[in-house]
Amino acid sequence: MLVLLTLALVACQSTPSQPKPPTQQEVAKEAEMQVKITKAIEEGKLDELKGLFSESPGSVNGRNQAQFSPLHTAAHYGQVEMLAYLLDHGADIEARGAFDGTPLISAAGGGHVEAARYLLERGANKDATNSMGLFALHSAAINGKAEMCTFLLEQGADVNARDATNSTPLHWAAASGHEEVCDLLIKAGASPGVVDNDGRTPSFRARQNKHDGLADKLAKLEKK
């Protein structure tokens, strides 16, 4: 009996105490802090950002109302100095934000090549995908960011990468009507005849969205 009691006491002592959930007041305070952080990043006010983190260093990996971390926001706006500051102060380079996207995917969608370059230099995973299976190259293609597409391809991105619907960057560029991006993707080896899960080619996706001139151009390439 004494042995059992001793073992029970040891087990209790070795069980780590669970952290208390934040109070409603703490949650509200952090939400307010993230609003200030987001605004400082959007406006490029690095000194103001530093002041906010000296007040609340734990907010570096918090989330704003849109579910983006400060690093996501800095990447989206191409704020390279802020990326450096945030990473040097503990920001998670692979943080997951809205739709489970990473900061690199945010930089790609915003077309900020230097921000993407910096994140890759700091160790960002170029092959990370979001909850829809979109790679950084998909994000750049959807948003018509030709320079970013070129950069990512130079970094080894797969021009025929598939998302969760089996759509390639070319599918998305075509659906969005971005002819320049379609041209550079095809030049880099994108297949114009590839089909998604619904059997749709890039030309079909372009025509669905009334980009008829682009659809005709892609349809001709399918036959070559």
Coordinates of N, CA and C in Angstrom, one line a residue, residues 22-126:
P22 N -6.3 31.8 -21.6 CA -6.3 33.3 -21.4 C -7.7 33.8 -21.0
T23 N -7.7 34.8 -20.2 CA -9.0 35.4 -19.8 C -9.6 36.2 -21.0
Q24 N -10.8 36.5 -20.9 CA -11.5 37.3 -21.9 C -10.8 38.6 -22.1
Q25 N -10.4 39.2 -20.9 CA -9.7 40.5 -21.0 C -8.3 40.4 -21.7
E26 N -7.6 39.3 -21.5 CA -6.3 39.0 -22.1 C -6.5 38.8 -23.6
V27 N -7.6 38.1 -24.0 CA -7.8 37.9 -25.4 C -8.1 39.2 -26.1
A28 N -8.9 40.1 -25.5 CA -9.3 41.4 -26.0 C -8.0 42.3 -26.2
K29 N -7.2 42.2 -25.2 CA -6.0 43.0 -25.2 C -5.0 42.6 -26.3
E30 N -4.9 41.3 -26.5 CA -4.1 40.8 -27.6 C -4.7 41.1 -29.0
A31 N -6.0 41.1 -29.1 CA -6.6 41.4 -30.4 C -6.4 42.9 -30.7
E32 N -6.4 43.7 -29.7 CA -6.2 45.2 -29.8 C -4.7 45.4 -30.2
M33 N -3.8 44.6 -29.6 CA -2.4 44.7 -30.0 C -2.1 44.3 -31.4
Q34 N -2.8 43.3 -31.9 CA -2.6 42.8 -33.2 C -3.1 43.8 -34.3
V35 N -4.2 44.6 -33.9 CA -4.6 45.6 -34.8 C -3.6 46.7 -34.9
K36 N -2.9 47.1 -33.8 CA -1.9 48.1 -33.8 C -0.6 47.6 -34.6
I37 N -0.3 46.3 -34.4 CA 0.8 45.7 -35.1 C 0.6 45.7 -36.6
T38 N -0.6 45.2 -37.0 CA -0.9 45.2 -38.4 C -0.9 46.6 -39.1
K39 N -1.4 47.6 -38.4 CA -1.4 49.0 -38.9 C 0.1 49.5 -39.1
A40 N 0.9 49.2 -38.1 CA 2.3 49.6 -38.1 C 3.0 49.0 -39.3
I41 N 2.7 47.7 -39.6 CA 3.4 47.0 -40.7 C 2.9 47.6 -42.0
E42 N 1.6 47.7 -42.1 CA 1.0 48.2 -43.4 C 1.6 49.6 -43.7
E43 N 1.8 50.4 -42.7 CA 2.3 51.8 -42.9 C 3.9 51.8 -42.9
G44 N 4.5 50.7 -42.8 CA 6.0 50.7 -42.8 C 6.7 51.3 -41.7
K45 N 6.0 51.4 -40.5 CA 6.6 52.1 -39.3 C 7.4 51.1 -38.4
L46 N 8.6 50.9 -38.8 CA 9.4 49.9 -38.0 C 9.6 50.3 -36.6
D47 N 9.9 51.6 -36.3 CA 10.2 52.0 -34.9 C 8.9 51.8 -34.1
E48 N 7.8 52.1 -34.7 CA 6.5 51.9 -34.0 C 6.3 50.4 -33.7
L49 N 6.7 49.6 -34.7 CA 6.5 48.1 -34.5 C 7.4 47.6 -33.3
K50 N 8.7 48.1 -33.3 CA 9.6 47.8 -32.2 C 9.0 48.2 -30.9
G51 N 8.4 49.3 -30.8 CA 7.8 49.8 -29.5 C 6.7 48.9 -29.1
L52 N 5.9 48.4 -30.0 CA 4.8 47.5 -29.7 C 5.3 46.2 -29.2
F53 N 6.3 45.7 -29.8 CA 6.9 44.4 -29.3 C 7.7 44.5 -28.0
S54 N 8.2 45.6 -27.7 CA 8.9 45.8 -26.4 C 7.8 45.8 -25.3
E55 N 6.6 46.2 -25.7 CA 5.5 46.2 -24.8 C 4.9 44.8 -24.7
S56 N 4.8 44.1 -25.8 CA 4.2 42.8 -25.8 C 5.0 41.8 -26.7
P57 N 6.2 41.3 -26.2 CA 7.0 40.5 -27.1 C 6.3 39.2 -27.5
G58 N 5.4 38.7 -26.7 CA 4.7 37.4 -27.0 C 3.7 37.6 -28.2
S59 N 3.5 38.8 -28.7 CA 2.6 39.0 -29.8 C 3.2 38.7 -31.1
V60 N 4.5 38.4 -31.1 CA 5.2 38.2 -32.4 C 4.6 37.0 -33.2
N61 N 4.1 36.0 -32.6 CA 3.4 34.9 -33.3 C 1.9 34.9 -33.1
G62 N 1.4 36.1 -32.7 CA -0.1 36.2 -32.6 C -0.8 36.2 -34.0
R63 N -2.1 36.3 -34.0 CA -2.8 36.4 -35.2 C -3.8 37.6 -35.1
N64 N -3.9 38.3 -36.3 CA -4.9 39.4 -36.3 C -6.3 38.8 -36.7
Q65 N -7.2 39.7 -36.9 CA -8.6 39.3 -37.2 C -8.7 38.4 -38.4
A66 N -7.8 38.7 -39.4 CA -7.8 37.9 -40.6 C -7.0 36.6 -40.5
Q67 N -6.6 36.3 -39.3 CA -5.8 35.1 -39.0 C -4.4 35.1 -39.6
F68 N -3.8 36.3 -39.8 CA -2.5 36.4 -40.3 C -1.5 36.8 -39.1
S69 N -0.4 36.2 -39.1 CA 0.6 36.6 -38.1 C 1.3 37.9 -38.6
P70 N 2.0 38.6 -37.7 CA 2.8 39.8 -38.2 C 3.7 39.4 -39.3
L71 N 4.3 38.2 -39.4 CA 5.2 37.9 -40.4 C 4.5 37.7 -41.8
H72 N 3.3 37.2 -41.7 CA 2.4 37.1 -42.9 C 2.2 38.5 -43.5
T73 N 1.8 39.4 -42.6 CA 1.5 40.8 -43.0 C 2.7 41.5 -43.6
A74 N 3.8 41.3 -42.9 CA 5.0 42.0 -43.5 C 5.4 41.4 -44.8
A75 N 5.2 40.1 -45.0 CA 5.5 39.4 -46.3 C 4.5 39.9 -47.4
H76 N 3.2 40.0 -47.0 CA 2.2 40.5 -48.0 C 2.5 41.9 -48.5
Y77 N 3.0 42.7 -47.6 CA 3.3 44.1 -48.0 C 4.7 44.3 -48.4
G78 N 5.5 43.3 -48.5 CA 6.9 43.4 -48.9 C 7.8 44.2 -48.0
Q79 N 7.6 44.1 -46.7 CA 8.4 44.9 -45.8 C 9.6 44.1 -45.3
V80 N 10.7 44.1 -46.1 CA 11.8 43.2 -45.8 C 12.5 43.5 -44.5
E81 N 12.6 44.8 -44.2 CA 13.3 45.2 -42.9 C 12.4 44.6 -41.7
M82 N 11.1 44.7 -41.9 CA 10.3 44.2 -40.8 C 10.3 42.6 -40.7
L83 N 10.5 42.0 -41.9 CA 10.6 40.5 -41.9 C 11.9 40.2 -41.1
A84 N 13.0 40.9 -41.3 CA 14.2 40.6 -40.6 C 14.0 40.8 -39.1
Y85 N 13.4 41.9 -38.7 CA 13.2 42.2 -37.3 C 12.3 41.1 -36.7
L86 N 11.2 40.8 -37.3 CA 10.3 39.8 -36.8 C 11.0 38.4 -36.6
L87 N 11.8 38.0 -37.6 CA 12.5 36.7 -37.6 C 13.5 36.7 -36.5
D88 N 14.2 37.8 -36.3 CA 15.2 37.9 -35.3 C 14.6 38.0 -33.9
H89 N 13.3 38.2 -33.8 CA 12.7 38.2 -32.5 C 11.7 37.1 -32.3
G90 N 11.9 36.0 -33.0 CA 11.2 34.7 -32.7 C 10.0 34.4 -33.6
A91 N 9.8 35.2 -34.6 CA 8.6 34.9 -35.5 C 8.9 33.5 -36.2
D92 N 7.8 32.8 -36.3 CA 7.8 31.5 -37.0 C 7.7 31.6 -38.5
I93 N 8.8 31.2 -39.2 CA 8.9 31.4 -40.6 C 7.9 30.5 -41.4
E94 N 7.4 29.5 -40.7 CA 6.5 28.6 -41.4 C 5.1 28.7 -40.7
A95 N 4.8 29.9 -40.1 CA 3.5 30.1 -39.4 C 2.4 29.9 -40.4
R96 N 1.3 29.3 -40.0 CA 0.1 29.1 -40.8 C -0.9 30.2 -40.5
G97 N -1.4 30.8 -41.6 CA -2.4 31.8 -41.4 C -3.7 31.4 -42.0
A98 N -4.4 32.4 -42.6 CA -5.7 32.1 -43.2 C -5.5 31.1 -44.3
F99 N -6.4 30.1 -44.4 CA -6.3 29.0 -45.4 C -5.0 28.2 -45.2
D100 N -4.4 28.3 -44.0 CA -3.2 27.5 -43.7 C -2.0 27.9 -44.6
G101 N -2.0 29.1 -45.1 CA -0.9 29.6 -45.9 C 0.3 30.1 -45.1
T102 N 1.5 30.0 -45.7 CA 2.7 30.5 -45.0 C 3.1 31.9 -45.5
P103 N 4.0 32.6 -44.7 CA 4.4 33.9 -45.2 C 5.0 33.9 -46.6
L104 N 5.7 32.9 -47.0 CA 6.2 32.9 -48.4 C 5.0 32.9 -49.4
I105 N 4.0 32.2 -49.1 CA 2.8 32.2 -50.0 C 2.2 33.6 -50.0
S106 N 2.2 34.3 -48.9 CA 1.7 35.7 -48.8 C 2.5 36.6 -49.7
A107 N 3.9 36.5 -49.6 CA 4.8 37.3 -50.3 C 4.6 37.1 -51.8
A108 N 4.4 35.8 -52.2 CA 4.2 35.4 -53.6 C 2.9 36.1 -54.2
G109 N 1.8 36.0 -53.4 CA 0.6 36.5 -53.8 C 0.6 38.0 -54.0
G110 N 1.4 38.7 -53.1 CA 1.6 40.1 -53.2 C 2.6 40.6 -54.3
G111 N 3.3 39.6 -54.8 CA 4.3 39.9 -55.9 C 5.6 40.6 -55.4
H112 N 5.9 40.4 -54.1 CA 7.1 41.0 -53.5 C 8.3 40.1 -53.6
V113 N 9.1 40.2 -54.7 CA 10.2 39.3 -54.9 C 11.2 39.4 -53.9
E114 N 11.6 40.6 -53.4 CA 12.7 40.7 -52.4 C 12.2 40.1 -51.1
A115 N 11.0 40.3 -50.8 CA 10.5 39.6 -49.5 C 10.5 38.1 -49.6
A116 N 10.1 37.6 -50.8 CA 10.2 36.1 -51.0 C 11.7 35.7 -51.0
R117 N 12.5 36.4 -51.6 CA 14.0 36.1 -51.6 C 14.5 36.0 -50.2
Y118 N 14.2 37.0 -49.4 CA 14.7 37.1 -48.0 C 14.1 35.9 -47.2
L119 N 12.9 35.6 -47.4 CA 12.3 34.4 -46.6 C 13.0 33.1 -47.0
L120 N 13.3 33.0 -48.3 CA 14.0 31.8 -48.7 C 15.4 31.7 -48.2
E121 N 16.0 32.9 -48.1 CA 17.4 32.9 -47.6 C 17.4 32.6 -46.1
R122 N 16.3 32.9 -45.4 CA 16.2 32.6 -44.0 C 15.7 31.2 -43.7
G123 N 15.4 30.4 -44.8 CA 15.0 29.0 -44.6 C 13.6 28.6 -44.8
A124 N 12.8 29.5 -45.4 CA 11.4 29.2 -45.7 C 11.3 28.0 -46.7
N125 N 10.3 27.2 -46.5 CA 10.1 26.0 -47.3 C 9.4 26.4 -48.6
K126 N 10.2 26.4 -49.8 CA 9.6 26.8 -51.1 C 8.5 25.9 -51.5

